[in-house]
Coordinates of C-alpha atoms in Angstrom, one line a residue:
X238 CA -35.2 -37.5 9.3
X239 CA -35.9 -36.8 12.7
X240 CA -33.2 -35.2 15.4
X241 CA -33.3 -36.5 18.6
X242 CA -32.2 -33.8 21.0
X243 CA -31.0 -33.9 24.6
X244 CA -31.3 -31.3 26.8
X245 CA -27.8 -29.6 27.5
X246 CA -26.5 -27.3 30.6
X247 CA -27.9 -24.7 27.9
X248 CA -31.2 -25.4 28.1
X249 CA -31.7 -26.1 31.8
X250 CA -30.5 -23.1 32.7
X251 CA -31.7 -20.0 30.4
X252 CA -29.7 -17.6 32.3
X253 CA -26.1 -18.9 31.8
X254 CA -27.5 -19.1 27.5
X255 CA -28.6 -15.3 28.3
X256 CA -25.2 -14.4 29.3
X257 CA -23.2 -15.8 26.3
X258 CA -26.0 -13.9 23.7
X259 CA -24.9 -10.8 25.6
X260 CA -21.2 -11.5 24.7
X261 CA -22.8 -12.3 21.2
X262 CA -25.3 -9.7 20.6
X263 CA -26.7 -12.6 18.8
X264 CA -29.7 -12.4 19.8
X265 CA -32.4 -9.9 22.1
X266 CA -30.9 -8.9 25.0
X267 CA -33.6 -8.2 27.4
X268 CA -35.0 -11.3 27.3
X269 CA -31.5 -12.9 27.6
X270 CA -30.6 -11.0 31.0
X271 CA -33.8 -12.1 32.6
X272 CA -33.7 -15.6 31.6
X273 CA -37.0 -15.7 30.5
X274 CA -39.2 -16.8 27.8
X275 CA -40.5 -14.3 26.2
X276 CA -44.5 -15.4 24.0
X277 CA -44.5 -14.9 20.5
X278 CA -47.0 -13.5 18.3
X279 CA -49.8 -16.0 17.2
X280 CA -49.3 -16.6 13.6
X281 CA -52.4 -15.5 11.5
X282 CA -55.1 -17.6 10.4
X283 CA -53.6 -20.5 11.8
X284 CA -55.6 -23.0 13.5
X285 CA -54.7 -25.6 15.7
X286 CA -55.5 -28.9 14.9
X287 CA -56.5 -29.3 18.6
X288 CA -56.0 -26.5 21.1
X289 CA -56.0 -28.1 23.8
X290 CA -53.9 -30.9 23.0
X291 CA -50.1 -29.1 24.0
X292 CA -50.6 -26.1 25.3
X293 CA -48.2 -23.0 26.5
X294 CA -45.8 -23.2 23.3
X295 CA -43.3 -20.4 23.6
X296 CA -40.0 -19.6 21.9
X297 CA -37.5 -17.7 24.1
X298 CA -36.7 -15.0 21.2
X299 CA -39.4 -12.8 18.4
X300 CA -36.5 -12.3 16.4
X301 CA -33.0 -14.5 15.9
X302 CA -30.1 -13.1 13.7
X303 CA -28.2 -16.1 12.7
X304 CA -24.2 -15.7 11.7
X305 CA -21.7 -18.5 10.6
X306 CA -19.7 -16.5 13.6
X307 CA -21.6 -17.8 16.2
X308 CA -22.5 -21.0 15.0
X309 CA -21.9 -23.5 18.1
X310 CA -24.1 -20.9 20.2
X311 CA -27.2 -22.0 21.4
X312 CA -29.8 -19.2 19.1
X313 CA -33.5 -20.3 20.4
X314 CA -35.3 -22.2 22.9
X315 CA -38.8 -23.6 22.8
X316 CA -40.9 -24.7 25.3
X317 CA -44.3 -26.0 26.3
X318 CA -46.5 -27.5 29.3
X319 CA -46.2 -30.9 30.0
X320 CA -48.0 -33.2 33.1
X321 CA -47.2 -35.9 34.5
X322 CA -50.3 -38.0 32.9
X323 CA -50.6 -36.4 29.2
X324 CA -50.1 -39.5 27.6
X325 CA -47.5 -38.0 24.4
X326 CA -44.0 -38.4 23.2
X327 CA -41.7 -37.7 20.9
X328 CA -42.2 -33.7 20.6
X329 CA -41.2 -32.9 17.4
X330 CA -41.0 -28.8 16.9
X331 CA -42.0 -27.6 13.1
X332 CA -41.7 -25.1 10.6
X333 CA -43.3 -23.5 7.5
X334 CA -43.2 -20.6 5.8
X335 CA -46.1 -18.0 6.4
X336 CA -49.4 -18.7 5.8
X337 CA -48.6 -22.3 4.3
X338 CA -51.0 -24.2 6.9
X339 CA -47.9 -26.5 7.5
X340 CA -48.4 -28.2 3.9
X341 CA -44.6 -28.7 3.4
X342 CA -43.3 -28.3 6.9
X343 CA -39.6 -28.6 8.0
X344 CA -38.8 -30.9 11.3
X345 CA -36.5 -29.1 13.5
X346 CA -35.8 -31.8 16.3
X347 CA -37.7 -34.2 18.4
X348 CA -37.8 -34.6 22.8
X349 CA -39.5 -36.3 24.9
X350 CA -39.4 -33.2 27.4
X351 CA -40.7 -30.1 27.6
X352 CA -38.3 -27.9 26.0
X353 CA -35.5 -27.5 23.2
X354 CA -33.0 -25.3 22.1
X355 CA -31.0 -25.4 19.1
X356 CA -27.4 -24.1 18.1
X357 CA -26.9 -21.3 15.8
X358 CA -25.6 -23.7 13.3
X359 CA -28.3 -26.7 13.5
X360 CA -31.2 -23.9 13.2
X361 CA -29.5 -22.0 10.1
X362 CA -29.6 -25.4 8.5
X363 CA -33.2 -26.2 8.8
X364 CA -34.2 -22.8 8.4
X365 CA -32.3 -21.9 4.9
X366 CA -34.9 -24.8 3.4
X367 CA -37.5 -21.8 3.9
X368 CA -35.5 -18.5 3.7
X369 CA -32.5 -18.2 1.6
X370 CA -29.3 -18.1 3.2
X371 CA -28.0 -14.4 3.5
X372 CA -31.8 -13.5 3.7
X373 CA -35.0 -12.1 6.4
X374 CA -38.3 -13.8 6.4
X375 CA -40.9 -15.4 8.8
X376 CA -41.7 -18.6 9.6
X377 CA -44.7 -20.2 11.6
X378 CA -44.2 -22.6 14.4
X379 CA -45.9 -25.4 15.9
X380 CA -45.3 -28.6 18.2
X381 CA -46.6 -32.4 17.1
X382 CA -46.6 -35.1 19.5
X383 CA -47.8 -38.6 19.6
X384 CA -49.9 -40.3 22.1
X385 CA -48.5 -43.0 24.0
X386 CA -51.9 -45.6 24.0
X387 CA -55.7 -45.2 23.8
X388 CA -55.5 -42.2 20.9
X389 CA -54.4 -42.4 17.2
X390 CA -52.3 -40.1 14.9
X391 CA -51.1 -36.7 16.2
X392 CA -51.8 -34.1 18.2
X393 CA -51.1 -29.8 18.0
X394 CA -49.7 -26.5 19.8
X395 CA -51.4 -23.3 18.2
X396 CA -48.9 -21.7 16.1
X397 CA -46.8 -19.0 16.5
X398 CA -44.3 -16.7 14.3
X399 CA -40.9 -16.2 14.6
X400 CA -38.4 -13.2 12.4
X401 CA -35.3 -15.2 11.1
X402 CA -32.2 -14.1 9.1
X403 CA -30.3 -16.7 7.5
X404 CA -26.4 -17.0 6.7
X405 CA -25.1 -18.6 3.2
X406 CA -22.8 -21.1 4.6
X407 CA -19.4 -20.0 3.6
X408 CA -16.1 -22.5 3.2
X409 CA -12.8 -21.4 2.0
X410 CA -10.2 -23.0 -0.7
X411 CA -7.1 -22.9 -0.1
X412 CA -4.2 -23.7 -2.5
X413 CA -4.6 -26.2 -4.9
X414 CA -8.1 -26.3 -4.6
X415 CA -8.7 -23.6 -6.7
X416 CA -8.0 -21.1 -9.4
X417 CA -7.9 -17.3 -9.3
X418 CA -8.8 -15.3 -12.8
X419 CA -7.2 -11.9 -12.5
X420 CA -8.2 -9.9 -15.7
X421 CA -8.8 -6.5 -17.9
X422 CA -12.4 -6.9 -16.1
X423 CA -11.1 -6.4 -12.5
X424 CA -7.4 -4.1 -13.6
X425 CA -5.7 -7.7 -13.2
X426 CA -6.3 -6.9 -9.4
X427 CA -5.0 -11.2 -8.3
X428 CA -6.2 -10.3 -4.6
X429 CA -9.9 -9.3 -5.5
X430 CA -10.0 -11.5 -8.9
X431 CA -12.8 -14.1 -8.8
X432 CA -12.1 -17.8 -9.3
X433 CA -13.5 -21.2 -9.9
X434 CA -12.9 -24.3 -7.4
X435 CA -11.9 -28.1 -7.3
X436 CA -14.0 -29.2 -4.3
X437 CA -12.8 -32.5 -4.9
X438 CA -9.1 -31.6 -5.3
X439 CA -8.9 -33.4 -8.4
X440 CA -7.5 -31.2 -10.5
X441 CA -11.0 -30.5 -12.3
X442 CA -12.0 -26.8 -11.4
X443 CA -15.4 -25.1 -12.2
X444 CA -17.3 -21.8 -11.5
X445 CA -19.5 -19.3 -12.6
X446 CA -18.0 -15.9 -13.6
X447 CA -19.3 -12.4 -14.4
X448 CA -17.2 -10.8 -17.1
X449 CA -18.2 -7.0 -17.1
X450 CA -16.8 -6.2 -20.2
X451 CA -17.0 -6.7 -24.0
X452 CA -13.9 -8.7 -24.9
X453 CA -12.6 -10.2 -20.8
X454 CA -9.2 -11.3 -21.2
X455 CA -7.1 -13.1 -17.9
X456 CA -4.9 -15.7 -17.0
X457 CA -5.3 -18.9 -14.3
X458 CA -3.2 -18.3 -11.0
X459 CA -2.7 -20.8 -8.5
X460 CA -2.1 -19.5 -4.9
X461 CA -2.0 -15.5 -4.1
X462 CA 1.2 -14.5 -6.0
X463 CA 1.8 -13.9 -9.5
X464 CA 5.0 -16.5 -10.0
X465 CA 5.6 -18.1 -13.5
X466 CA 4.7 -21.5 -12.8
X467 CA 1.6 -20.8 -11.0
X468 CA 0.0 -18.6 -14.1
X469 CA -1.2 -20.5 -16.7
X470 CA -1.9 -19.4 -20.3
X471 CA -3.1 -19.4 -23.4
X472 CA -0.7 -21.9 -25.5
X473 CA -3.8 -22.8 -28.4
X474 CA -6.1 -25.7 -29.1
X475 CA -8.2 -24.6 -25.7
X476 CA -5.4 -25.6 -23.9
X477 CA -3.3 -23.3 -21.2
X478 CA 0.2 -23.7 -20.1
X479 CA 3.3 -21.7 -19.8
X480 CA 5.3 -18.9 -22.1
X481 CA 1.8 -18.3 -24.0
X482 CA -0.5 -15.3 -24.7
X483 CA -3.4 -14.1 -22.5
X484 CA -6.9 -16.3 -22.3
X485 CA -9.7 -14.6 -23.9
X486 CA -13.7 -14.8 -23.5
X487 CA -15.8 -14.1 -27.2
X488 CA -19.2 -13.4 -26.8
X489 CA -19.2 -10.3 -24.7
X490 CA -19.9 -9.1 -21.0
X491 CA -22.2 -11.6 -19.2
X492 CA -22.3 -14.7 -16.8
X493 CA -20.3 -17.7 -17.7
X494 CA -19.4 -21.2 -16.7
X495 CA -16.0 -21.6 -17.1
X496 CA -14.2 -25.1 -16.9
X497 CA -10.8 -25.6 -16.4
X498 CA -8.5 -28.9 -15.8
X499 CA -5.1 -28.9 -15.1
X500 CA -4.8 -33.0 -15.6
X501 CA -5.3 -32.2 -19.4
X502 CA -5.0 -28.4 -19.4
X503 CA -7.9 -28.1 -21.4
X504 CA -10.6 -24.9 -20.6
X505 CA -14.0 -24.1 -21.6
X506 CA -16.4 -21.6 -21.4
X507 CA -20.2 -21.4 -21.5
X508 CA -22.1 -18.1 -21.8
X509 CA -25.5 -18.0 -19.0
X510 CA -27.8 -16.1 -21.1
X511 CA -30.7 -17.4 -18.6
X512 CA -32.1 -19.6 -16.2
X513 CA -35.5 -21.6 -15.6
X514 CA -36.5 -25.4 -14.4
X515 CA -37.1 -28.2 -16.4
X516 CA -38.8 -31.1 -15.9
X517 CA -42.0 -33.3 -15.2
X518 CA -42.9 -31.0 -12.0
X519 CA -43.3 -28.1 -14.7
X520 CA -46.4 -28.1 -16.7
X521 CA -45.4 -29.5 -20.4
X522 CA -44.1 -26.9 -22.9
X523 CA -43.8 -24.2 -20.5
X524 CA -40.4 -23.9 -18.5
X525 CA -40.6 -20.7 -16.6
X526 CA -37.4 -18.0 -16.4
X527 CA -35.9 -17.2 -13.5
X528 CA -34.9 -13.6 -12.8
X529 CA -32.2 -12.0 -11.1
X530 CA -32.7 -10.5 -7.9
X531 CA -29.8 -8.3 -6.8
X532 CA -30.6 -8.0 -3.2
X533 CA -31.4 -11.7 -2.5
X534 CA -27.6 -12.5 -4.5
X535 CA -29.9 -15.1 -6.6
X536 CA -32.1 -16.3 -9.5
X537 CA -35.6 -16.6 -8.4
X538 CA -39.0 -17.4 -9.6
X539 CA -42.4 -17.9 -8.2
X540 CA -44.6 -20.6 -10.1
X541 CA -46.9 -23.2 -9.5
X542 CA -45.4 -26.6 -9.8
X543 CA -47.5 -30.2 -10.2
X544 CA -45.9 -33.3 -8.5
X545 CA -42.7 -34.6 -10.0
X546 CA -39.4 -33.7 -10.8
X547 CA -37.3 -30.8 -12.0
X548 CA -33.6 -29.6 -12.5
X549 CA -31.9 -25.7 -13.2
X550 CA -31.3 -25.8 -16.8
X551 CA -29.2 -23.0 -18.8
X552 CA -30.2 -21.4 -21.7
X553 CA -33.0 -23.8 -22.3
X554 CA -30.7 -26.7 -23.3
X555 CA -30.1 -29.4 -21.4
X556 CA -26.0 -28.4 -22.8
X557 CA -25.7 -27.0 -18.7
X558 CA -28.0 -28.3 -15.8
X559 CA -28.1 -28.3 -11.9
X560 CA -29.3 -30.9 -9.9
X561 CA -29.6 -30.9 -6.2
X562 CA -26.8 -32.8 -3.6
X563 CA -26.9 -32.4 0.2
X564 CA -23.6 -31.2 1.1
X565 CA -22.9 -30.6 5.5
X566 CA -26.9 -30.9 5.9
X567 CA -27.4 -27.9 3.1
X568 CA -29.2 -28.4 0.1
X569 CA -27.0 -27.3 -2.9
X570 CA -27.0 -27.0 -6.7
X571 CA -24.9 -29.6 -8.5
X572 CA -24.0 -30.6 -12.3
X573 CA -24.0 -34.4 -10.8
X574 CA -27.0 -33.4 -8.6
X575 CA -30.4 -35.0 -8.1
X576 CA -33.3 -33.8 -9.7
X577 CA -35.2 -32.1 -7.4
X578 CA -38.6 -33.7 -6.5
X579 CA -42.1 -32.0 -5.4
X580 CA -44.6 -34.3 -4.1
X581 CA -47.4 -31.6 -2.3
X582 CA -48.6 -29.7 -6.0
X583 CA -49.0 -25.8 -5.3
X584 CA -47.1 -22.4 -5.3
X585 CA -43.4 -22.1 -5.2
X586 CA -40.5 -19.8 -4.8
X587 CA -37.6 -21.2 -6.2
X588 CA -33.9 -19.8 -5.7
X589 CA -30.5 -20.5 -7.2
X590 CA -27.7 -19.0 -5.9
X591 CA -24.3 -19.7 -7.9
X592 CA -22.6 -16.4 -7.1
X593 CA -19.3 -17.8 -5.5
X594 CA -17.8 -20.8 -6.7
X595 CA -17.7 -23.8 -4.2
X596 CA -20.3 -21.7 -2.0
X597 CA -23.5 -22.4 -4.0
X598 CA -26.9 -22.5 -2.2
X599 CA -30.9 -23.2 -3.3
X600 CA -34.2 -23.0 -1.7
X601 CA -37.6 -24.2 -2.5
X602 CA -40.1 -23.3 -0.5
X603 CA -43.7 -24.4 -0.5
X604 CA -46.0 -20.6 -0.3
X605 CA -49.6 -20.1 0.0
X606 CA -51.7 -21.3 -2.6
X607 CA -52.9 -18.8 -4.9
X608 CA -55.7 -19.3 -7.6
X609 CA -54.0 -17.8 -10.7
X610 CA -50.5 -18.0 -12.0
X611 CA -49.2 -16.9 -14.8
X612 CA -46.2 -19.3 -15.2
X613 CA -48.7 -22.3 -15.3

């Protein structure tokens, strides 16, 4: 869907923006206190589809740092020449991961001027469709516009590059909406203990939990102090009340999804042994594994994918599965999600964050086409 921007104070006057990144450090400051734009480096191999056509695209910043901190500050103008008699509308900047040719491109927002800038916030959410949120890469940049009469289709800026780090949208629970599990894996430490969440507040709490050691036992606490009717235990039968003994995990150290509901007080657990994808966009009888990647805080895979459908699936069973539901403009894993559709057929990265319950994130992003792949 398109985004129809209007050009704010912000934008017309680069200097008053360049002050407020100062304040910020958000983003490069030299550029900021001479309310300039600064050119960009042309993104390789990339040819526009006619040069002539808009001409002078430039992005007021190389690199941009984005931080949930700063999130209603303006992080990056564009611009480009205009005249009087060009004959276009309805600018529409894009992006796409490197060297993609702008086969799966992401619309940032549309004018009719000849300029835009976007808010820390707004660009962070377009931008974590091709870099994973708490994560560096670079994208590639153009402009489209149409023609007003006597042309058909669309028309091209060059392309240029820009650096971007992403943020993984954070949002807090607060009491009921969750459940803290303080346990023999943690030294029963309630403050730091990790917990699974009731985003709807209905009483139905989920998450995904690392147990570090060979037999985990904890308790459920509700709130930040250990009181006797806010610690729930084990009372038998999966169930977990009051006056009982400690809840215990079988099946050793590892990831699980743990299910708890305090309408029934029944709990469950599921050990996470793996994760791949599933489904019609994966060639038959070959669901490729996901690995885990400490530094990126997710499950990723590269592999080639054919139009059609997938879904996360656990374990290879279809007993735990992740869709996809848009949640504040973010795409984000979901038991009751969407499958997740591919309609241009090429060579994906795929990521899966579930690290922090409530705060889940994914990413698939369209990557250069490569002629062999292992993973089909």
């Amino acid at each position: 869907m398109k985004q129809q921007i209007t050009k704010t104070d912000k934008m017309q006057t680069p200097r008053r923006a360049g002050l407020l990144f100062i304040g910020t450090a958000l983003l490069l400051l030299t550029a900021c206190q001479k309310g300039v734009e600064t050119p960009v480096t042309a993104a390789n191999n990339i040819v526009a589809e006619s040069a002539t056509a808009i001409t002078g695209f430039r992005i007021s910043e190389s690199n941009v740092v984005l931080r949930q901190g700063n999130a209603d500050i303006t992080a990056v103008n564009f611009s480009w020449s205009r005249t009087a008699n060009d004959n276009l509308r309805n600018y529409t900047v894009e992006a796409a991961a490197e060297g993609t040719r702008f086969e799966a491109p992401v619309e940032l927002g549309t004018t009719d001027g000849a300029q835009v800038g976007f808010l820390v916030k707004d660009l962070n959410q377009k931008m974590c469709k091709l870099i994973p949120g708490g994560n560096s890469g670079k994208v590639e940049l153009r402009v489209k516009a149409t023609p007003v009469y006597g042309k058909a289709g669309v028309v091209y800026s060059d392309a240029v590059a820009l650096n971007v780090t992403t943020y993984q949208p954070y949002t807090a629970y607060d009491y009921p909406k969750y459940l803290k599990l303080p346990g023999n894996f943690e030294n029963w430490d309630l403050a730091t203990a990790p917990q699974i969440v009731s985003p709807e507040n209905n009483g139905e709490y989920e998450g995904f939990v690392n147990f570090t050691n060979t037999y985990a036992q904890f308790m459920f606490v509700k709130g930040t102090q250990w009181e006797t009717t806010n610690t729930y235990t084990h009372i038998g039968n999966n169930k977990f009340g009051f006056g009982g003994g400690v809840l215990a995990i079988f099946g050793g150290a590892g990831t699980y999804l743990v299910k708890a509901s305090t309408n029934t007080n029944t709990w469950s657990y599921t050990k996470i042994n793996s994760w791949g994808i599933h489904g019609t966009a994966v060639a038959a009888g070959n669901d490729p594994v996901m690995s885990y990647d400490e530094t990126k805080n997710a499950y990723v895979i590269t592999c080639n994918l054919q139009a059609g459908e997938f879904r996360f699936r656990a374990n290879n069973s279809d007993a735990v599965t992740l869709g996809k539901q848009v949640k504040d403009g973010y795409d984000v894993p979901a038991v009751g999600g969407e499958n997740f559709k591919v309609t241009t057929p090429g060579y994906y990265t795929i990521y899966l964050n579930v690290k922090t319950a409530g705060n889940y994130g994914c990413t698939v992003v369209k990557q250069p086409n490569v002629a062999v792949n292992s993973n089909g």
